[in-house]
PDB file of C-alpha atoms in Angstrom:
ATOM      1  CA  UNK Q   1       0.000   0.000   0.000  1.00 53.00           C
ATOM      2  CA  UNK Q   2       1.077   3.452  -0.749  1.00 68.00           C
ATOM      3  CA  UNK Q   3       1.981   5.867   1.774  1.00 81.00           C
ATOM      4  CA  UNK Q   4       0.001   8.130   3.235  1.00 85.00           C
ATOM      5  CA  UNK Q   5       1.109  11.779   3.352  1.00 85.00           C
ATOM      6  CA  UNK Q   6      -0.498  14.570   4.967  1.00 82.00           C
ATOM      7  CA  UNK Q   7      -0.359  17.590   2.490  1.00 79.00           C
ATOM      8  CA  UNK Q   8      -2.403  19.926   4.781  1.00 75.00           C
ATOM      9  CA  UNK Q   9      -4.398  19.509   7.981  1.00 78.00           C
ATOM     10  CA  UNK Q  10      -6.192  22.029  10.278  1.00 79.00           C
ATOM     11  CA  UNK Q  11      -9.971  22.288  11.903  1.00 80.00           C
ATOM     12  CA  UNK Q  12     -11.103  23.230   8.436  1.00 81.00           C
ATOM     13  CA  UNK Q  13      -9.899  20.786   6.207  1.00 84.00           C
ATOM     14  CA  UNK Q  14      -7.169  18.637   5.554  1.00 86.00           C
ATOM     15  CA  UNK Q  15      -5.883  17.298   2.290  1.00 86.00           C
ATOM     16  CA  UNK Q  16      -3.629  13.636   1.939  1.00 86.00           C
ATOM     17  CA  UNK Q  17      -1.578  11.944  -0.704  1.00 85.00           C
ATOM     18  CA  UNK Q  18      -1.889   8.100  -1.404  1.00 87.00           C
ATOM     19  CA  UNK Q  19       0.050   7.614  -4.626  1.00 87.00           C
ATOM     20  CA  UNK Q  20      -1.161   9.739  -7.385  1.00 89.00           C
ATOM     21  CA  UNK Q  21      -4.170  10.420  -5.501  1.00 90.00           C
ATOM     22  CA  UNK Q  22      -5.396  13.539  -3.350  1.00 86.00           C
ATOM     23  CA  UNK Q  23      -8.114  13.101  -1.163  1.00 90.00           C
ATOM     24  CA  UNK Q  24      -9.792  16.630   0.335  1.00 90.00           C
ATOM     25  CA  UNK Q  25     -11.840  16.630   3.448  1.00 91.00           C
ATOM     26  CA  UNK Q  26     -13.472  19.624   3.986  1.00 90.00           C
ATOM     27  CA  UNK Q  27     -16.337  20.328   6.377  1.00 87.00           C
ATOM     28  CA  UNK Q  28     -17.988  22.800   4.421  1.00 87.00           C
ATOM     29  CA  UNK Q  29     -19.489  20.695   1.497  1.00 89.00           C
ATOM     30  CA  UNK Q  30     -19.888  24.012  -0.403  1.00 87.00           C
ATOM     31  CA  UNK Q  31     -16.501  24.319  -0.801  1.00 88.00           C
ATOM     32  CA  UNK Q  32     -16.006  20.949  -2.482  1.00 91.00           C
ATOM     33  CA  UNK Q  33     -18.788  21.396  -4.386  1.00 92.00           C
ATOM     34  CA  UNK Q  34     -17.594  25.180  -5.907  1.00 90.00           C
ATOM     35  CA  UNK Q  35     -14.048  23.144  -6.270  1.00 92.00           C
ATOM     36  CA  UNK Q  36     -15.788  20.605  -8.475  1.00 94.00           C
ATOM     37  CA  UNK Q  37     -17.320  23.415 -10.598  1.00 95.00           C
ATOM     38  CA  UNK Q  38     -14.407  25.073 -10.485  1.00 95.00           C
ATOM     39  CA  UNK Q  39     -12.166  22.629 -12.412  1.00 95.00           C
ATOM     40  CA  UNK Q  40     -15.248  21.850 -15.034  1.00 94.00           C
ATOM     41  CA  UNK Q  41     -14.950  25.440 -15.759  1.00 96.00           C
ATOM     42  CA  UNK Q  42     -11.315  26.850 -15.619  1.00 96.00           C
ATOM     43  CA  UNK Q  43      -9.340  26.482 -19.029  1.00 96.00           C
ATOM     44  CA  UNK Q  44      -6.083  25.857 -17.806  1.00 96.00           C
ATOM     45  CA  UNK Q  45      -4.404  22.754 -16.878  1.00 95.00           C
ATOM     46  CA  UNK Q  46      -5.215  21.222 -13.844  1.00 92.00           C
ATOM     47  CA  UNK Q  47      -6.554  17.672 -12.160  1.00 93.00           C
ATOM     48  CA  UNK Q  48      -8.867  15.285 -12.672  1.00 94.00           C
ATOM     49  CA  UNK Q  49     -11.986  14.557 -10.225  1.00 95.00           C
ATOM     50  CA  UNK Q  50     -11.917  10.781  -9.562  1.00 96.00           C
ATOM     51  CA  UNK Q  51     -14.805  10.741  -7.612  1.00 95.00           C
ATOM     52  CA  UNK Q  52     -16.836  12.707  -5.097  1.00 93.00           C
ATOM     53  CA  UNK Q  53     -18.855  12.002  -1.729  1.00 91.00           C
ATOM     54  CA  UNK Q  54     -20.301  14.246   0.979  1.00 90.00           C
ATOM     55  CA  UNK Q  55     -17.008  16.288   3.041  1.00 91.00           C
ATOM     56  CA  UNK Q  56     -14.524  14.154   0.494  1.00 93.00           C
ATOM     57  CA  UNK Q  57     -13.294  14.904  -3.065  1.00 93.00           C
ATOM     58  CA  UNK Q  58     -10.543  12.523  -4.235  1.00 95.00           C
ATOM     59  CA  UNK Q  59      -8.090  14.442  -7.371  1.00 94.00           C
ATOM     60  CA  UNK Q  60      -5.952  13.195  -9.745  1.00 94.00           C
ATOM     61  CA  UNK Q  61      -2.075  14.315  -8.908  1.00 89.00           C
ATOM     62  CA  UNK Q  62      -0.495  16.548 -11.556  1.00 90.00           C
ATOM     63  CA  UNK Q  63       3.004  15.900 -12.883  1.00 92.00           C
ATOM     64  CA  UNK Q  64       5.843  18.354 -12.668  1.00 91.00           C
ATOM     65  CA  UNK Q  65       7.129  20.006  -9.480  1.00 90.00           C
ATOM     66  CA  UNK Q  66       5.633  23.147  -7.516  1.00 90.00           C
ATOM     67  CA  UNK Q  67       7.139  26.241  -8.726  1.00 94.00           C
ATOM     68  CA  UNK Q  68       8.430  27.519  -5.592  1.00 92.00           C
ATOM     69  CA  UNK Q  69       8.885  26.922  -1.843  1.00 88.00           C
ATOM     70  CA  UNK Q  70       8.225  29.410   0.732  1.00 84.00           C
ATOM     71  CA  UNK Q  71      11.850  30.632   2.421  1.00 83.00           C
ATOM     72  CA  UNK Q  72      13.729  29.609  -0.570  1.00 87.00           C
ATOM     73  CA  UNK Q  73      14.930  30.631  -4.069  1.00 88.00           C
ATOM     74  CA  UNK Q  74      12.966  29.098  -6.630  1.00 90.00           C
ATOM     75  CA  UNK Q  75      14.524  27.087  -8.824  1.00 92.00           C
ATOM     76  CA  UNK Q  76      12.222  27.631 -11.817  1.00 95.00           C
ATOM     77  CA  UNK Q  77      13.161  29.429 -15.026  1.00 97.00           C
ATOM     78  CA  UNK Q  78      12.118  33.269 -15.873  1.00 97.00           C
ATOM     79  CA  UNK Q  79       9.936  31.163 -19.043  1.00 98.00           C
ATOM     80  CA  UNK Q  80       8.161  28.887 -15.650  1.00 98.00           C
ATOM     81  CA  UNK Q  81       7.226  31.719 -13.978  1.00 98.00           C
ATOM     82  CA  UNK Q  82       5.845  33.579 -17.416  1.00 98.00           C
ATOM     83  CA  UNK Q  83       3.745  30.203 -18.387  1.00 98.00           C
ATOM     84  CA  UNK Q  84       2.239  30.617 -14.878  1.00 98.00           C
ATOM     85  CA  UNK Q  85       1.121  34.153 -15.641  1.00 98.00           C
ATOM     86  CA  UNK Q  86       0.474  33.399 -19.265  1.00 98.00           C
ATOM     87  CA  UNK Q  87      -2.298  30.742 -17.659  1.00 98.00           C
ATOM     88  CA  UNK Q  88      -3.410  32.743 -15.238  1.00 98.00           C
ATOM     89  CA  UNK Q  89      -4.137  35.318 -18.102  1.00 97.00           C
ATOM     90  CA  UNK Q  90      -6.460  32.861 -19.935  1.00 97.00           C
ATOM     91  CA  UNK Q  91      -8.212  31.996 -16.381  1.00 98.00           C
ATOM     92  CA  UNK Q  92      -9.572  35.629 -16.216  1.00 97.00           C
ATOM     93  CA  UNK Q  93     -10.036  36.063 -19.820  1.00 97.00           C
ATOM     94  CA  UNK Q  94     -12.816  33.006 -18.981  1.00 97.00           C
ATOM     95  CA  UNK Q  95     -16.439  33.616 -18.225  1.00 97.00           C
ATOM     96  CA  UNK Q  96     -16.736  34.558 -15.376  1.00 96.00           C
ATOM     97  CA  UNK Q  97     -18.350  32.199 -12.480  1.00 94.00           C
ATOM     98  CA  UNK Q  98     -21.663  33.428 -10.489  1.00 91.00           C
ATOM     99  CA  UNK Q  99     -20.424  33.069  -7.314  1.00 90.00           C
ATOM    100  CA  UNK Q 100     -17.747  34.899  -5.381  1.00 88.00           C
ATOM    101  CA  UNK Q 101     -14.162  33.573  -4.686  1.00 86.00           C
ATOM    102  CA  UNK Q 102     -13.466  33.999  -0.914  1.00 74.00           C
ATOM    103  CA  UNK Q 103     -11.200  37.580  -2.069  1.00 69.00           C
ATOM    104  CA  UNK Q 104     -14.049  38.988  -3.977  1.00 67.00           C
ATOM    105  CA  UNK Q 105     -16.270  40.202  -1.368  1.00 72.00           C
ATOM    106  CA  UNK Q 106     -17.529  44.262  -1.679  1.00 84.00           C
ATOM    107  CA  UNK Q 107     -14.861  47.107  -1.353  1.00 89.00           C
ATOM    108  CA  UNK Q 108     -16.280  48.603   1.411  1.00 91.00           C
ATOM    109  CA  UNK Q 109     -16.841  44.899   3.247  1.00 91.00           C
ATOM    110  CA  UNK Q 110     -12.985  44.279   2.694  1.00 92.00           C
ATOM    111  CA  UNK Q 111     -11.980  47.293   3.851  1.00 95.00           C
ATOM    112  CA  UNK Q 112     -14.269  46.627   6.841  1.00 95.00           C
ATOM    113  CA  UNK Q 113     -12.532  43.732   7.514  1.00 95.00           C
ATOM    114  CA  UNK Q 114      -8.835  44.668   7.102  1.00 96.00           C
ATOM    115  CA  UNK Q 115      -9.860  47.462   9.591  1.00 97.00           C
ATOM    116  CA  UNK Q 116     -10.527  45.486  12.231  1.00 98.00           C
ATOM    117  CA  UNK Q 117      -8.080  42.932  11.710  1.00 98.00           C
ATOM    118  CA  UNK Q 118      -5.252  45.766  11.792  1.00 98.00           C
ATOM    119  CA  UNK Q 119      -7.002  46.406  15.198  1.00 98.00           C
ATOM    120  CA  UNK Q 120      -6.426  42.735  16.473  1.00 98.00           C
ATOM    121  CA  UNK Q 121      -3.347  42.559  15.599  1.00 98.00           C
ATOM    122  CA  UNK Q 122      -1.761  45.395  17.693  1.00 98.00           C
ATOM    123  CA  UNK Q 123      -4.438  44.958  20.407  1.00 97.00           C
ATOM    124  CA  UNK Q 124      -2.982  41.497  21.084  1.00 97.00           C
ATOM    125  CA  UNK Q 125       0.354  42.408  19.979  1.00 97.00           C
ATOM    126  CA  UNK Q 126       0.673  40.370  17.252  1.00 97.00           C
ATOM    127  CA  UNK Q 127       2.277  42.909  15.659  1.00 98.00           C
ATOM    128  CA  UNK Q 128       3.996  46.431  16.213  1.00 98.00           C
ATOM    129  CA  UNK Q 129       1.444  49.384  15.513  1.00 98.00           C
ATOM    130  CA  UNK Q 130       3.976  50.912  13.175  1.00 98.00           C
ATOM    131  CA  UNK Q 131       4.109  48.093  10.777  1.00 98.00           C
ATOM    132  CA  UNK Q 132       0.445  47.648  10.787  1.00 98.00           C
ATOM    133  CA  UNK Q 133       0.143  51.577  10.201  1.00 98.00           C
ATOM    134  CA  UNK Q 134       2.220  51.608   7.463  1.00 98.00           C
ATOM    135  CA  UNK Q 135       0.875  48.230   5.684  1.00 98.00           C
ATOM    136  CA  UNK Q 136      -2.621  49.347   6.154  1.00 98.00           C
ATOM    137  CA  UNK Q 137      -1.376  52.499   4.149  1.00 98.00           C
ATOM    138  CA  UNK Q 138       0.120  50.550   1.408  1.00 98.00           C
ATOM    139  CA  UNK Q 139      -3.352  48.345   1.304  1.00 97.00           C
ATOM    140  CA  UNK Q 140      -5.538  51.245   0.133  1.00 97.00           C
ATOM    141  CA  UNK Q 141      -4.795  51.075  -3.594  1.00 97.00           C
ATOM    142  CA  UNK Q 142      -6.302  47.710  -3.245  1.00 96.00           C
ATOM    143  CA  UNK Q 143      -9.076  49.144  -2.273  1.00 95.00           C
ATOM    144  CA  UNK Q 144     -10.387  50.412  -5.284  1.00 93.00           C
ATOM    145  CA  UNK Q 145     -13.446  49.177  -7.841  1.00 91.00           C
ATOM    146  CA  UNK Q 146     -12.579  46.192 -10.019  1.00 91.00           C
ATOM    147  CA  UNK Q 147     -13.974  44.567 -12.825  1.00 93.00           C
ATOM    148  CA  UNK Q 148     -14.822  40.624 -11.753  1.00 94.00           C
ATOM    149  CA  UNK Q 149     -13.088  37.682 -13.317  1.00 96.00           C
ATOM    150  CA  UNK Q 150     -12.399  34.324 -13.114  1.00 97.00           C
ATOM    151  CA  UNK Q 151      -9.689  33.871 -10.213  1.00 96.00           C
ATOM    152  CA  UNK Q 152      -8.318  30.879  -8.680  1.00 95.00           C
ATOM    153  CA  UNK Q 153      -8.403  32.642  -5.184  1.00 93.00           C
ATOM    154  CA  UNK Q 154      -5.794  31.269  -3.335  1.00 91.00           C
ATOM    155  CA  UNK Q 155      -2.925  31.001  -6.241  1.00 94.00           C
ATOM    156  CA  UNK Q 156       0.350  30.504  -4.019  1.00 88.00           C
ATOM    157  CA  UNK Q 157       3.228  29.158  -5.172  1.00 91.00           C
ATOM    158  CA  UNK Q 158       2.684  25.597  -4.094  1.00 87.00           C
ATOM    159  CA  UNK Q 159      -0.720  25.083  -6.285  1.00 89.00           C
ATOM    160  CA  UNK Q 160       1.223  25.833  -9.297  1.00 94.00           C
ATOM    161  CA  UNK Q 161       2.953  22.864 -11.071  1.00 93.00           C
ATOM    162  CA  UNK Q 162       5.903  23.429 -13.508  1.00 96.00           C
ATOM    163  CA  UNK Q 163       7.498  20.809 -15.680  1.00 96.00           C
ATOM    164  CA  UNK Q 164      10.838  22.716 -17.409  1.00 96.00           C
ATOM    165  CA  UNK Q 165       9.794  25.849 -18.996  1.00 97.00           C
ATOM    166  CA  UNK Q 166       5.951  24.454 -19.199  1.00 96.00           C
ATOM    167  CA  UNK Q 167       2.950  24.488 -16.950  1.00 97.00           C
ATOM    168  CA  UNK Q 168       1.957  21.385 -16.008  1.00 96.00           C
ATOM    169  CA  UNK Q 169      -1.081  22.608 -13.920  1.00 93.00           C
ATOM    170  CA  UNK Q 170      -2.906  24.303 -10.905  1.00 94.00           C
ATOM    171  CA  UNK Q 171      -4.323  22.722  -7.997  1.00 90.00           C
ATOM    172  CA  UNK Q 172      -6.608  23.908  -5.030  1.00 89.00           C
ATOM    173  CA  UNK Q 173      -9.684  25.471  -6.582  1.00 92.00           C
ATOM    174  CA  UNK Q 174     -11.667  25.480  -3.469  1.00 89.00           C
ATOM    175  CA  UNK Q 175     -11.311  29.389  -3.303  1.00 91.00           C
ATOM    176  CA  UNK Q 176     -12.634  30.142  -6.948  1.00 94.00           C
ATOM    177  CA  UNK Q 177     -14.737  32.482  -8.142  1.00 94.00           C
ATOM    178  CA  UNK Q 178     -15.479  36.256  -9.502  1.00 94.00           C
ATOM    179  CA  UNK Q 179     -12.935  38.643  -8.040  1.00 93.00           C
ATOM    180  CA  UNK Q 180      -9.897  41.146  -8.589  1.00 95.00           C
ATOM    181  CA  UNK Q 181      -7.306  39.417 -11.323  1.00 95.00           C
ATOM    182  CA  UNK Q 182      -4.595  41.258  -9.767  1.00 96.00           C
ATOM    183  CA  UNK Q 183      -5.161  39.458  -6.471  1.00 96.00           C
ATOM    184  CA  UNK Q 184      -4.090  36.365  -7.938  1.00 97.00           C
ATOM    185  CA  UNK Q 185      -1.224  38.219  -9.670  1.00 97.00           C
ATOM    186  CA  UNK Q 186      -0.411  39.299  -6.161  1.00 97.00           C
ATOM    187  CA  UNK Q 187      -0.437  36.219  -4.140  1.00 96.00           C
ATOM    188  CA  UNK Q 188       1.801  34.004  -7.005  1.00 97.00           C
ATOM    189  CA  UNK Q 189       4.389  36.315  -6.222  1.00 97.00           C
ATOM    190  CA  UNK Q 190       3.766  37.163  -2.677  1.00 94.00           C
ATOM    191  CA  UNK Q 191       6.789  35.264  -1.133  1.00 90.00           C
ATOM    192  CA  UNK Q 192       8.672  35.693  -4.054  1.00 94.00           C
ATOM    193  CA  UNK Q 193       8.520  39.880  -5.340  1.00 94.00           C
ATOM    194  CA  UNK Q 194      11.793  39.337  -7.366  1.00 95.00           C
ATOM    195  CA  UNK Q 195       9.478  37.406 -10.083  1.00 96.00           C
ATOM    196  CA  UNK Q 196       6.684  39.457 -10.494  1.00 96.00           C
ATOM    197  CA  UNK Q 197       8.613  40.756 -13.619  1.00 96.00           C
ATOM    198  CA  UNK Q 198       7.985  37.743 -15.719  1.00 97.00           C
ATOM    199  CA  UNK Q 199       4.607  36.763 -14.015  1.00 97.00           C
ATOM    200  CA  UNK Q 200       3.807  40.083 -15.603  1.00 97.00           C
ATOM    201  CA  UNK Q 201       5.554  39.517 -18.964  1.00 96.00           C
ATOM    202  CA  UNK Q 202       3.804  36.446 -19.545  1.00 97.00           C
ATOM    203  CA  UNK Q 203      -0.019  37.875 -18.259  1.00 97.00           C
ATOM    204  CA  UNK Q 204       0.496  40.228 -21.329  1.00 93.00           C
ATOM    205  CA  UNK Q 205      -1.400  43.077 -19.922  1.00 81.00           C
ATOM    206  CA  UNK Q 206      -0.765  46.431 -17.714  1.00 85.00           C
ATOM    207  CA  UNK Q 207      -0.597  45.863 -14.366  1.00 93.00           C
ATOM    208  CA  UNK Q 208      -0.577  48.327 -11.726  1.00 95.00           C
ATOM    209  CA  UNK Q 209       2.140  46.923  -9.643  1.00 95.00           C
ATOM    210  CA  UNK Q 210       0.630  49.007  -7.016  1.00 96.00           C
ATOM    211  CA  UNK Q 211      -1.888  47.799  -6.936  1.00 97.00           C
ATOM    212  CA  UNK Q 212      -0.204  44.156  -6.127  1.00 97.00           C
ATOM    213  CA  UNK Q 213       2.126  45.240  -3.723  1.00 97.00           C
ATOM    214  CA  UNK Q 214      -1.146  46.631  -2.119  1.00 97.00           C
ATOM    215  CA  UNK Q 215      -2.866  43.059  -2.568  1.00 97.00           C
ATOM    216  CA  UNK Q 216       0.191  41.585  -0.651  1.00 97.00           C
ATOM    217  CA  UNK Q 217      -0.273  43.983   2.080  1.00 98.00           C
ATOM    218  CA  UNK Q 218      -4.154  43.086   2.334  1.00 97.00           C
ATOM    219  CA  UNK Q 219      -3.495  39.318   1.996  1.00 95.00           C
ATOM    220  CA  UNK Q 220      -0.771  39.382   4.914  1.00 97.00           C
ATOM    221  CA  UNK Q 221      -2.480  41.329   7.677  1.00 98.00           C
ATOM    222  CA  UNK Q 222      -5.572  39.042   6.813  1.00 96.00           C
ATOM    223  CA  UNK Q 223      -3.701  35.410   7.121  1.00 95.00           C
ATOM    224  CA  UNK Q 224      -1.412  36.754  10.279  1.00 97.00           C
ATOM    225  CA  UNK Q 225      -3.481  35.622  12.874  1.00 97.00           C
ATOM    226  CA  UNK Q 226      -5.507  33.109  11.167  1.00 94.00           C
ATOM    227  CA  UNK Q 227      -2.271  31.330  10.242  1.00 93.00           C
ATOM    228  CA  UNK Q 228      -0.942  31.495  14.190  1.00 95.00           C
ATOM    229  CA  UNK Q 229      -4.727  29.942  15.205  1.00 93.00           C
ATOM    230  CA  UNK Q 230      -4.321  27.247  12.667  1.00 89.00           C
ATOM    231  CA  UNK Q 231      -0.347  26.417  13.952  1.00 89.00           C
ATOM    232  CA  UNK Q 232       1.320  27.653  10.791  1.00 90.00           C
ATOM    233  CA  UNK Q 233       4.215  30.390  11.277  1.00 94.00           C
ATOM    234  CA  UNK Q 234       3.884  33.652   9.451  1.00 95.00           C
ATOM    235  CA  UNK Q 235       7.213  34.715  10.940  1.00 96.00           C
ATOM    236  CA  UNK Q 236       9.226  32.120   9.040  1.00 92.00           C
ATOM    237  CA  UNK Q 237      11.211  33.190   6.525  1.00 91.00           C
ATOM    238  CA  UNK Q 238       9.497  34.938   3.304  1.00 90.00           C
ATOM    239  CA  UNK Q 239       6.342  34.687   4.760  1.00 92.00           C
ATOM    240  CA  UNK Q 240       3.641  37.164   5.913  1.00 96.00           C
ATOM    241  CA  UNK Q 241       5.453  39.063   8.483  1.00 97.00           C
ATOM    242  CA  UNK Q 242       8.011  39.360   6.206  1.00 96.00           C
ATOM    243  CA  UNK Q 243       6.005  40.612   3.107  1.00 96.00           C
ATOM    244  CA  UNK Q 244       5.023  43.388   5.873  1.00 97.00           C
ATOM    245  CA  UNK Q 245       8.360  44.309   6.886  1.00 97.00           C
ATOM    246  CA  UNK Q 246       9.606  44.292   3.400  1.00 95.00           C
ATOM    247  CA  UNK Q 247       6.583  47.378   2.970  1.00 94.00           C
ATOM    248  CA  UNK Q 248       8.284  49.362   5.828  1.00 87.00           C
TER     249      UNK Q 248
END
């Protein structure tokens, strides 16, 4: 029998490997459910659903290797890293889905919520008040009307499968839906800023880096204290705390 390997695991969900195949269980059917639709809709490469039953969705592995590891240099080429923003560019050039993705929510609701988060953090000193100051400050341009598109939702660097200079596909569509393309754009290079240049290059549009370095303000203050509550360390190196610091 294959090995079982624990890919992720907290009081929301956890995800295991046996062989080539990933089985999600998730307590909130609706997310395996939007997941399913998800990957029926998306035109980019990405798994197969082997079979589905209430709170469990097993996927088909995808080859290739992720293209990058939080902490470290990634190993993938300038052409990797432009084929991921190249797909990512057909994903929001897609129809767009009816339902939100969990970053699409109303200006004026996000900025409700990053309000009160900054407050949370420096109330339970989490964080320094000047580094929430000054990241809340950079968040604004975020914080601005979009036009809705197809996003993945949570597009970090370890959904994103690479195979040489190819794509080999994109896992984790649980978060999918309508929302802000440069979100997405944001948190594929969140951990690593030094290749946002070819992310860019291969999207094939104007960006408004701003606007992304914004996004990784937003996403950071959000995940802090979530990630602390759920055992994960945004104080290792290259993640959250860092993207904040890096702001300062």
């Amino acid at each position: 029998m294959d090995e079982v390997q624990v890919v992720l695991a907290h009081s929301e969900r956890a995800t295991l490997r046996v062989g080539d195949v990933f089985l999600k269980v998730d307590g909130d059917q609706g997310r395996i459910d939007r997941e399913v639709e998800a990957i029926g809709l998306a035109p980019v490469p990405m798994p197969r659903v082997l079979w589905q039953q209430p709170s469990v969705l097993a996927i088909s592995a995808v080859p290739g290797t992720v293209l990058a590891t939080l902490g470290e240099p990634s190993a993938a080429s300038p052409a990797a890293w432009a084929a991921a923003g190249a797909a990512v560019r057909k994903l929001h050039d897609a129809p767009v889905p009816p339902w939100p993705s969990r970053g699409g929510q109303a200006v004026d609701k996000l900025a409700a919520d990053l309000d009160a988060e900054c407050e949370r953090l420096v109330a339970g000193g989490i964080l320094p008040a000047d580094l929430v100051t000054r990241n809340r400050q950079v968040a604004e341009a975020a914080l601005r009307p979009w036009t809705p598109v197809f996003t993945h939702g949570d597009l970090h660097v370890a959904h994103v499968f690479v195979a040489g200079d190819e794509l080999t596909g994109i896992i984790d569509w649980s978060e999918a839906g309508s929302g802000d393309g440069l979100r997405d754009l944001a948190t594929l290079t969140l951990a690593h800023p030094d290749r946002l240049g070819d992310v860019v290059e291969g999207y094939g549009a104007d960006v408004d880096v701003d606007v992304i370095h914004a996004w990784w303000s937003v996403r950071s203050l959000l995940a802090t204290r979530w990630l602390i509550e759920h055992d994960f360390d945004p104080f290792v190196p290259g993640a959250e705390v860092d993207v904040l610091r890096a702001r300062m």
